[in-house]
Amino acid sequence: MSSLDRIAVNLIDEGHSEMVRSILSEVVSLLERWVKKGEPGQLDLKSLPLSAADSQLLEKALGRGEVTVSMDVMGNSQMIETAFSGVWYVIHRDDQDQVIVKQIEVVDIPAIIFPQPSEVLSALGRLKLEVDKIHNN
Amino acid sequence: MSQLKRNNSQISETFVDHLEQHGVSRRGFLKFCSSMAAALALPTGSADVMAEALSAAKRPTVIWLSFQECTGCTESITRSHTPTIENLIFDFISLDYHHTLQVAAGHQAEEARDMAMKDAYGKYLLIVDGSIPTKDGGVYSTIAGRTNLSMLEEAAAGAAAVISVGTCAAYGGLPMAKPNPTGAVAVTDIVKDKPVMNIPGCPPIGLVMTSAIAHFLTFARLPDMDELGRPKAFYGDSIHDRCYRRTFYDQGLFAKAFDDEGARKGWCLYELGCKGPTTHNACATMKWNEGTSFPIESGHPCLGCSEPNFWDAGSFYEALSVPQGRVGETVLKAAAVGVGVGVAAAALNRSNKSAAVEGRETMTVEDLKKES
């Protein structure tokens, strides 16, 4: 990121927590749907007019869970479990460290973490080759 | 930026081939699709659909024509600060003609355009920035001895779809401002028989443009548009509705001058001329300069640059888009009352806008200096 990050920003409590309350209600609905119907849900935070104070309020309300997954593909990505199982923050950054996606995902584990069967098959072949190399040496 | 020459192997390349060549993994591809789906406000699960469709998408031919413009739109896109994600799409397209970016010049450049149009007739995407002068046979802007008007008519005939980038191409913009000495018109005034999408803004946001192309590649059609031909995903809400200062508007808290207490506290800029209530764009959420801010966040009212006739809608610093002497006191009083007046104010502003254009006064240096 740029040197702008070094400029101190004083957050003002703007007192408009209505947006945060709405988001939390939406998360409750999504989690209910996941529990009852097994349908995953997403909530795009980047398209909402959240102030810095709103974002902090939301993060405080959802808290932090036990799992954080970091992924380095075309910039860093983080899948952060909230204090509520099944509710994740998914944050994708580009190689300039700019946030390009910030959303709440409601699912057991975000899909992007899982490898595809074809990738696992390919991995098996590559691993066997590596093992053969070691045995032959 | 895309190379400006092409060969058959490039044309048959799929998007996944392209990604593999650039060392992008499946997870990287899914990340790209997630960002595009989020930008386009597509429903849950669309990233997977997009991934499947884009996997097989073929490299599209794109011809970019620049007419009466300042090149700010091209700057906005090429100077974007999200190079990895945006360039995935922008590098993928076969940009066969863009007279500012291409290496070729003169007859070679024009031959490249002719060849691209012939090879991909009926399939290529035509991007236009700048308005088209029509007065005196269109002589006020020519390229290689040809008028913009004839070049557009020829290129549009073979296009699958047309994208007008920037307010000049979309609505005439600055060249069309009164007294419109060149008889400038918008692309839609000329092209009537092809799907045309407008991406207005002075300049527009780069990611909006990229996302629109991604949508075209994914669904083989342009995204859903509003009555002014703009993609709803980006222009569906007003700046006012998405503004983080909206809460102050609802509470009747307004900055009255650029250096007063209200300005310092970040209150609503409505009374300083903000055109947010009548302007539809994605600046308030997508922002500019690496996501740093947008004009209102930097303390300046929205100019309304993504709306038709914004240059002729009165002073940028006059409250509301209403004619001089008809400032909407009713609205301001209503705003001071509190919650719920935003929609009414926006509706009133829209209805007054055409009157504002007619009743405008010429902006003076004093207007520009005015601080309150």
XYZ file of C-alpha atoms in Angstrom:
509
model
C 0.000 0.000 0.000
C 0.962 3.611 -0.251
C 2.395 5.975 2.309
C -1.180 7.140 2.934
C -1.395 4.305 5.442
C 1.034 6.140 7.681
C -1.310 9.090 8.119
C -3.134 8.762 11.408
C -6.906 8.623 11.078
C -9.128 9.505 13.998
C -12.325 7.550 13.851
C -15.382 9.532 14.834
C -18.260 7.651 16.396
C -20.814 8.644 13.793
C -23.499 6.801 15.648
C -25.116 5.219 12.608
C -25.190 1.639 13.671
C -28.410 1.033 11.693
C -26.332 -0.365 8.857
C -24.515 -2.726 11.218
C -27.800 -3.874 12.745
C -29.167 -4.565 9.250
C -26.087 -6.554 8.301
C -26.254 -8.624 11.471
C -29.941 -9.385 10.842
C -29.033 -10.495 7.330
C -26.288 -12.757 8.706
C -28.808 -14.338 11.078
C -31.125 -15.054 8.108
C -28.280 -16.529 6.077
C -27.155 -18.733 8.944
C -30.713 -19.941 9.520
C -30.951 -20.850 5.839
C -27.643 -22.704 6.005
C -28.738 -24.638 9.100
C -32.208 -25.510 7.826
C -31.672 -25.929 4.075
C -27.932 -26.313 3.638
C -27.829 -23.354 1.246
C -24.663 -21.241 1.540
C -24.916 -17.458 1.532
C -22.770 -14.400 0.905
C -22.965 -10.771 1.856
C -20.792 -8.321 -0.055
C -19.467 -5.765 2.410
C -17.515 -3.776 -0.156
C -20.653 -2.587 -1.911
C -22.152 -1.218 1.295
C -21.486 2.338 2.499
C -19.746 1.318 5.703
C -17.723 3.925 7.528
C -14.545 2.883 9.321
C -16.508 3.069 12.578
C -19.216 0.794 11.110
C -16.610 -1.767 10.035
C -15.077 -1.789 13.479
C -18.481 -2.165 15.085
C -19.319 -5.098 12.822
C -15.999 -6.819 13.472
C -16.494 -6.363 17.190
C -20.006 -7.823 17.029
C -18.962 -10.893 15.028
C -15.744 -11.451 16.942
C -12.969 -13.877 16.026
C -13.193 -17.658 15.945
C -10.468 -20.270 16.140
C -9.585 -20.621 12.463
C -7.848 -18.262 10.042
C -6.781 -19.494 6.610
C -4.255 -17.488 4.644
C -3.805 -17.959 0.904
C -1.154 -16.381 -1.309
C -2.544 -16.371 -4.827
C -2.398 -13.176 -6.871
C -2.080 -11.302 -3.602
C -3.005 -12.405 -0.130
C -6.415 -13.744 0.858
C -7.719 -14.463 4.305
C -10.652 -16.575 5.367
C -11.345 -15.696 8.978
C -13.826 -17.619 11.073
C -15.937 -15.359 13.254
C -16.979 -16.241 16.784
C -20.060 -17.821 15.201
C -19.360 -21.172 13.538
C -20.343 -21.145 9.884
C -19.884 -17.376 9.544
C -16.646 -16.316 7.833
C -15.013 -13.118 6.742
C -13.494 -13.632 3.283
C -11.038 -10.925 2.271
C -9.216 -11.072 -1.062
C -6.406 -8.614 -1.774
C -4.579 -8.019 -5.055
C -0.808 -7.927 -5.399
C -0.837 -4.241 -4.414
C -2.494 -5.315 -1.148
C -5.689 -3.516 -2.104
C -8.877 -5.190 -0.910
C -10.800 -6.376 -3.968
C -13.355 -8.560 -2.214
C -14.617 -8.278 1.327
C -17.582 -10.408 2.128
C -19.218 -12.494 4.785
C -19.670 -16.103 3.731
C -22.072 -18.379 5.553
C -20.963 -21.971 5.003
C -19.017 -24.635 6.909
C -15.752 -23.838 5.104
C -15.346 -21.373 2.169
C -15.243 -23.325 -1.103
C -12.070 -21.696 -2.387
C -10.080 -23.576 0.277
C -10.956 -27.035 -1.029
C -8.801 -28.540 -3.797
C -10.519 -30.058 -6.831
C -10.415 -33.886 -7.311
C -8.378 -33.395 -10.502
C -5.812 -31.394 -8.554
C -5.558 -34.097 -5.891
C -5.112 -36.732 -8.629
C -2.393 -34.641 -10.229
C -0.777 -34.174 -6.815
C -0.734 -37.953 -6.285
C 1.178 -38.425 -9.536
C 3.677 -35.691 -8.703
C 4.180 -37.014 -5.177
C 4.842 -40.550 -6.447
C 7.484 -39.171 -8.802
C 9.156 -37.312 -5.933
C 9.139 -40.434 -3.761
C 10.590 -42.504 -6.618
C 13.356 -39.946 -7.013
C 14.223 -40.201 -3.329
C 14.179 -44.011 -3.411
C 16.399 -44.084 -6.493
C 19.001 -41.800 -4.970
C -1.897 -3.708 -21.677
C -2.836 -6.033 -24.425
C -0.641 -6.472 -27.390
C -1.987 -4.802 -30.468
C -1.093 -7.545 -32.869
C -2.686 -10.924 -33.032
C -2.371 -14.299 -34.618
C -4.593 -17.328 -34.987
C -3.276 -19.134 -31.920
C -4.079 -16.096 -29.787
C -7.602 -15.869 -31.135
C -8.370 -19.528 -30.330
C -6.917 -19.191 -26.825
C -9.451 -19.660 -24.042
C -9.456 -17.632 -20.869
C -8.179 -20.591 -18.865
C -5.335 -21.094 -21.364
C -4.508 -17.445 -20.904
C -4.490 -17.762 -17.119
C -2.333 -20.877 -17.209
C 0.182 -19.068 -19.398
C 0.327 -16.347 -16.783
C 0.848 -18.848 -13.976
C -2.572 -18.273 -12.418
C -3.835 -21.268 -10.435
C -7.417 -22.494 -10.087
C -7.734 -20.716 -6.766
C -6.450 -17.538 -8.399
C -9.080 -17.971 -11.108
C -11.818 -18.447 -8.478
C -10.556 -15.370 -6.687
C -10.822 -13.420 -9.925
C -14.362 -14.719 -10.513
C -15.362 -13.826 -6.944
C -14.175 -10.258 -7.425
C -15.991 -9.930 -10.762
C -19.208 -11.471 -9.395
C -19.089 -9.159 -6.377
C -18.437 -6.108 -8.562
C -21.354 -7.021 -10.820
C -23.579 -7.654 -7.771
C -24.428 -11.109 -9.108
C -26.322 -13.467 -6.800
C -24.697 -16.052 -4.522
C -23.102 -18.861 -6.478
C -22.520 -16.711 -9.565
C -18.766 -16.899 -9.125
C -18.963 -20.631 -9.898
C -21.142 -20.008 -12.966
C -18.755 -17.315 -14.086
C -15.790 -19.634 -13.579
C -17.390 -22.324 -15.729
C -18.349 -19.933 -18.526
C -15.057 -18.055 -18.527
C -13.129 -21.335 -18.643
C -14.206 -21.761 -22.236
C -14.480 -18.086 -23.236
C -12.609 -17.280 -26.451
C -10.381 -14.268 -26.881
C -12.630 -11.464 -28.177
C -11.593 -8.880 -30.743
C -11.971 -5.355 -29.432
C -11.748 -2.162 -31.453
C -11.452 1.052 -29.462
C -12.251 4.332 -31.192
C -11.374 7.650 -29.537
C -13.153 10.737 -30.825
C -13.720 14.174 -29.203
C -12.221 13.405 -25.793
C -9.354 14.237 -23.445
C -7.971 10.658 -23.074
C -8.892 10.764 -19.382
C -11.035 7.642 -19.813
C -8.114 5.639 -21.203
C -5.948 7.036 -18.397
C -8.474 5.922 -15.796
C -8.401 2.362 -17.051
C -4.714 1.986 -17.811
C -3.608 3.717 -14.594
C -5.779 1.472 -12.514
C -4.191 0.384 -9.265
C -5.500 -3.160 -9.363
C -3.311 -4.421 -12.177
C -3.396 -8.137 -11.505
C -7.124 -8.594 -11.484
C -8.052 -6.045 -14.113
C -5.245 -6.896 -16.471
C -6.351 -10.515 -16.504
C -9.312 -9.396 -18.532
C -7.690 -6.462 -20.261
C -4.697 -8.524 -21.377
C -6.977 -11.301 -22.502
C -8.909 -9.255 -25.033
C -7.388 -8.762 -28.449
C -7.234 -4.983 -28.552
C -6.677 -4.552 -32.261
C -7.053 -0.821 -32.569
C -6.562 1.973 -30.061
C -4.789 4.883 -31.638
C -3.413 6.223 -28.353
C -2.005 2.918 -27.111
C -1.013 1.119 -30.274
C 2.517 1.136 -31.606
C 1.443 1.258 -35.230
C 0.649 4.638 -36.753
C -0.672 6.079 -39.992
C -1.654 3.630 -42.731
C -0.460 0.616 -40.703
C -2.819 1.497 -37.884
C -5.781 1.952 -40.181
C -4.970 -1.340 -41.920
C -4.953 -3.091 -38.542
C -8.437 -1.723 -37.860
C -9.726 -2.738 -41.290
C -8.286 -6.242 -40.895
C -9.697 -6.737 -37.405
C -13.163 -5.625 -38.509
C -13.066 -7.908 -41.534
C -11.789 -10.963 -39.619
C -14.256 -10.675 -36.755
C -17.175 -9.061 -38.570
C -20.364 -9.326 -36.505
C -18.469 -10.579 -33.432
C -16.162 -7.841 -32.230
C -16.734 -5.523 -29.317
C -16.577 -1.839 -30.206
C -15.511 0.566 -27.458
C -15.909 4.283 -28.053
C -14.719 7.183 -25.970
C -15.428 10.774 -26.933
C -18.403 12.436 -28.569
C -18.985 12.647 -32.299
C -19.072 16.049 -34.037
C -21.771 16.241 -36.700
C -21.839 19.930 -37.652
C -20.543 20.837 -41.122
C -20.321 17.197 -42.127
C -18.355 16.241 -39.016
C -15.155 17.990 -40.114
C -14.219 19.111 -36.589
C -12.617 15.795 -35.694
C -11.020 13.480 -38.221
C -8.638 10.533 -38.080
C -6.567 9.578 -41.116
C -8.663 11.994 -43.156
C -11.957 10.403 -42.154
C -14.596 11.968 -39.963
C -15.368 10.374 -36.619
C -18.939 10.034 -37.803
C -18.105 7.866 -40.827
C -15.585 5.822 -38.839
C -18.185 5.085 -36.142
C -20.891 4.186 -38.647
C -18.565 1.753 -40.396
C -17.219 0.144 -37.206
C -20.649 -0.138 -35.553
C -22.080 -1.985 -38.561
C -19.910 -5.028 -37.860
C -19.933 -4.918 -34.052
C -21.672 -7.438 -31.799
C -22.106 -4.725 -29.190
C -20.896 -1.213 -28.456
C -19.639 0.177 -25.156
C -19.567 3.956 -24.757
C -16.878 4.779 -22.231
C -17.052 8.128 -20.470
C -19.698 10.820 -20.387
C -18.642 12.281 -23.755
C -19.372 9.054 -25.657
C -22.387 8.215 -23.507
C -24.138 11.588 -23.438
C -22.068 14.108 -25.420
C -20.220 15.426 -22.364
C -18.096 18.561 -22.439
C -17.957 18.866 -26.247
C -21.772 18.972 -26.290
C -21.964 21.661 -23.581
C -23.697 24.803 -24.749
C -23.199 26.281 -27.285
C -21.930 22.961 -28.678
C -19.840 24.500 -31.470
C -19.081 21.188 -33.216
C -22.607 19.754 -33.107
C -21.339 16.966 -30.821
C -23.637 14.015 -30.169
C -23.502 10.779 -28.182
C -22.875 7.321 -29.655
C -26.537 6.378 -29.190
C -27.527 9.311 -31.413
C -25.703 7.568 -34.266
C -25.864 3.852 -33.469
C -29.482 2.716 -33.360
C -29.405 -0.925 -34.395
C -26.839 -2.456 -32.006
C -26.848 -3.062 -28.261
C -25.071 -0.093 -26.695
C -23.997 0.145 -23.072
C -23.004 3.443 -21.490
C -20.273 3.604 -18.864
C -20.408 7.317 -18.068
C -18.172 9.244 -15.718
C -15.543 11.894 -16.158
C -13.694 9.586 -16.076
C -15.443 6.271 -15.350
C -14.054 3.764 -12.846
C -11.690 1.258 -14.466
C -13.102 -1.783 -12.705
C -16.606 -0.982 -14.017
C -15.290 -1.246 -17.538
C -13.411 -4.489 -16.858
C -16.395 -6.044 -15.126
C -18.664 -5.167 -18.043
C -16.285 -6.961 -20.419
C -16.151 -9.941 -18.033
C -19.950 -10.038 -18.097
C -19.963 -9.970 -21.896
C -17.476 -12.860 -21.993
C -19.417 -14.860 -19.399
C -22.973 -14.438 -20.548
C -22.409 -13.418 -24.206
C -24.480 -10.303 -23.635
C -24.199 -6.941 -21.979
C -25.306 -6.650 -18.334
C -28.757 -5.374 -17.312
C -29.000 -1.646 -17.892
C -31.036 1.270 -16.576
C -33.092 3.678 -18.685
C -29.937 5.637 -19.526
C -28.141 2.545 -20.797
C -25.872 2.119 -17.758
C -25.142 -1.240 -16.082
C -27.460 -1.391 -13.069
C -24.875 -3.128 -10.917
C -22.789 0.039 -10.855
C -25.288 2.795 -11.567
C -28.371 1.384 -9.838
C -27.971 3.506 -6.725
C -27.443 7.212 -6.355
C -24.254 8.536 -4.808
C -26.519 9.972 -2.107
C -27.986 6.576 -1.234
C -24.545 5.007 -0.925
C -22.847 7.969 0.729
C -21.360 7.428 4.154
C -22.395 11.048 4.953
C -26.046 10.214 4.287
C -26.696 9.882 7.998
C -25.915 13.586 8.442
C -28.314 14.487 5.662
C -31.014 12.492 7.421
C -30.244 14.356 10.649
C -30.281 17.730 8.872
C -26.596 18.357 9.577
C -25.008 20.272 6.683
C -21.669 21.959 6.026
C -22.417 25.566 5.030
C -18.907 26.445 3.893
C -15.779 24.491 3.040
C -14.042 25.568 6.236
C -16.828 25.680 8.793
C -17.439 23.380 11.744
C -19.794 21.161 9.708
C -17.137 20.628 7.040
C -14.580 19.722 9.679
C -16.990 17.252 11.235
C -17.676 15.632 7.884
C -21.333 16.653 7.619
C -23.394 16.435 4.447
C -22.250 18.615 1.517
C -25.741 19.019 0.062
C -25.874 22.773 0.615
C -22.440 23.216 -0.941
C -23.776 21.955 -4.238
C -23.447 18.196 -3.928
C -25.189 16.485 -6.862
C -25.175 13.114 -5.103
C -28.993 12.861 -4.931
C -29.350 13.041 -8.731
C -26.183 11.168 -9.662
C -25.905 7.449 -10.181
C -22.439 5.920 -9.985
C -20.337 3.495 -7.949
C -17.735 5.981 -6.629
C -19.109 5.893 -3.071
C -18.351 2.209 -2.667
C -15.657 1.404 -5.270
C -13.743 4.639 -4.644
C -10.601 5.946 -6.346
C -6.835 5.888 -5.904
C -6.312 2.405 -4.513
C -9.648 2.594 -2.740
C -8.513 5.654 -0.774
C -11.604 7.824 -1.125
C -14.058 9.499 -3.481
C -14.711 13.244 -3.924
C -17.232 13.564 -1.072
C -14.906 11.679 1.267
C -12.230 14.206 0.328
C -14.563 17.055 1.276
C -15.817 18.110 -2.160
C -19.397 17.873 -3.405
C -20.201 15.393 -6.156
C -20.271 17.144 -9.559
C -22.658 14.618 -11.079
C -20.217 13.683 -13.847
C -21.969 10.430 -14.793
C -25.253 12.156 -15.643
C -26.313 13.655 -18.987
C -25.819 17.429 -19.344
C -23.957 17.771 -16.060
C -21.862 20.573 -17.528
C -24.962 22.619 -18.273
C -26.803 22.022 -15.015
C -25.680 25.216 -13.282
C -22.840 25.931 -10.899
C -21.150 22.989 -9.242
C -21.307 24.963 -6.001
C -24.957 25.960 -6.089
C -27.109 23.836 -3.831
C -29.261 21.406 -5.800
C -29.604 21.144 -9.529
C -32.255 23.816 -9.783
C -32.208 27.049 -11.766
C -30.712 30.157 -10.207
C -33.363 31.820 -8.068
C -35.283 28.588 -7.636
C -33.105 26.951 -5.047
C -35.152 24.220 -3.403
C -35.858 25.792 -0.071
C -38.709 23.381 0.458
C -36.327 20.493 0.179
C -33.769 22.067 2.458
C -36.405 22.736 5.099
C -37.648 19.199 4.749
C -34.112 17.907 5.037
C -33.664 19.752 8.279
C -36.695 17.918 9.682
C -34.913 14.621 9.480
C -35.204 11.071 8.281
C -36.924 10.039 5.089
C -36.672 13.100 2.910
C -33.828 11.805 0.777
C -35.998 10.005 -1.724
C -38.365 12.942 -2.053
C -35.481 15.334 -2.553
C -33.918 13.124 -5.176
C -37.229 12.857 -7.025
C -37.713 16.615 -6.902
C -34.180 17.158 -8.131
C -34.693 14.832 -11.041
C -37.878 16.582 -12.053
C -36.141 19.935 -11.806
C -33.110 18.850 -13.709
C -34.355 19.467 -17.222
C -35.570 22.885 -16.098
C -32.167 23.489 -14.590
C -30.477 22.835 -17.898
C -32.720 25.365 -19.615
C -32.529 27.915 -16.833
C -28.817 27.724 -16.238
C -26.613 30.744 -15.902
C -23.129 30.918 -17.318
C -20.583 29.987 -14.679
C -18.156 32.731 -13.836
C -14.814 32.851 -12.096
C -16.704 34.228 -9.091
C -18.783 31.034 -9.017
C -15.633 28.972 -8.883
C -14.268 31.082 -6.056
C -17.496 30.895 -4.127
C -17.088 28.954 -0.944
C -20.593 29.004 0.372
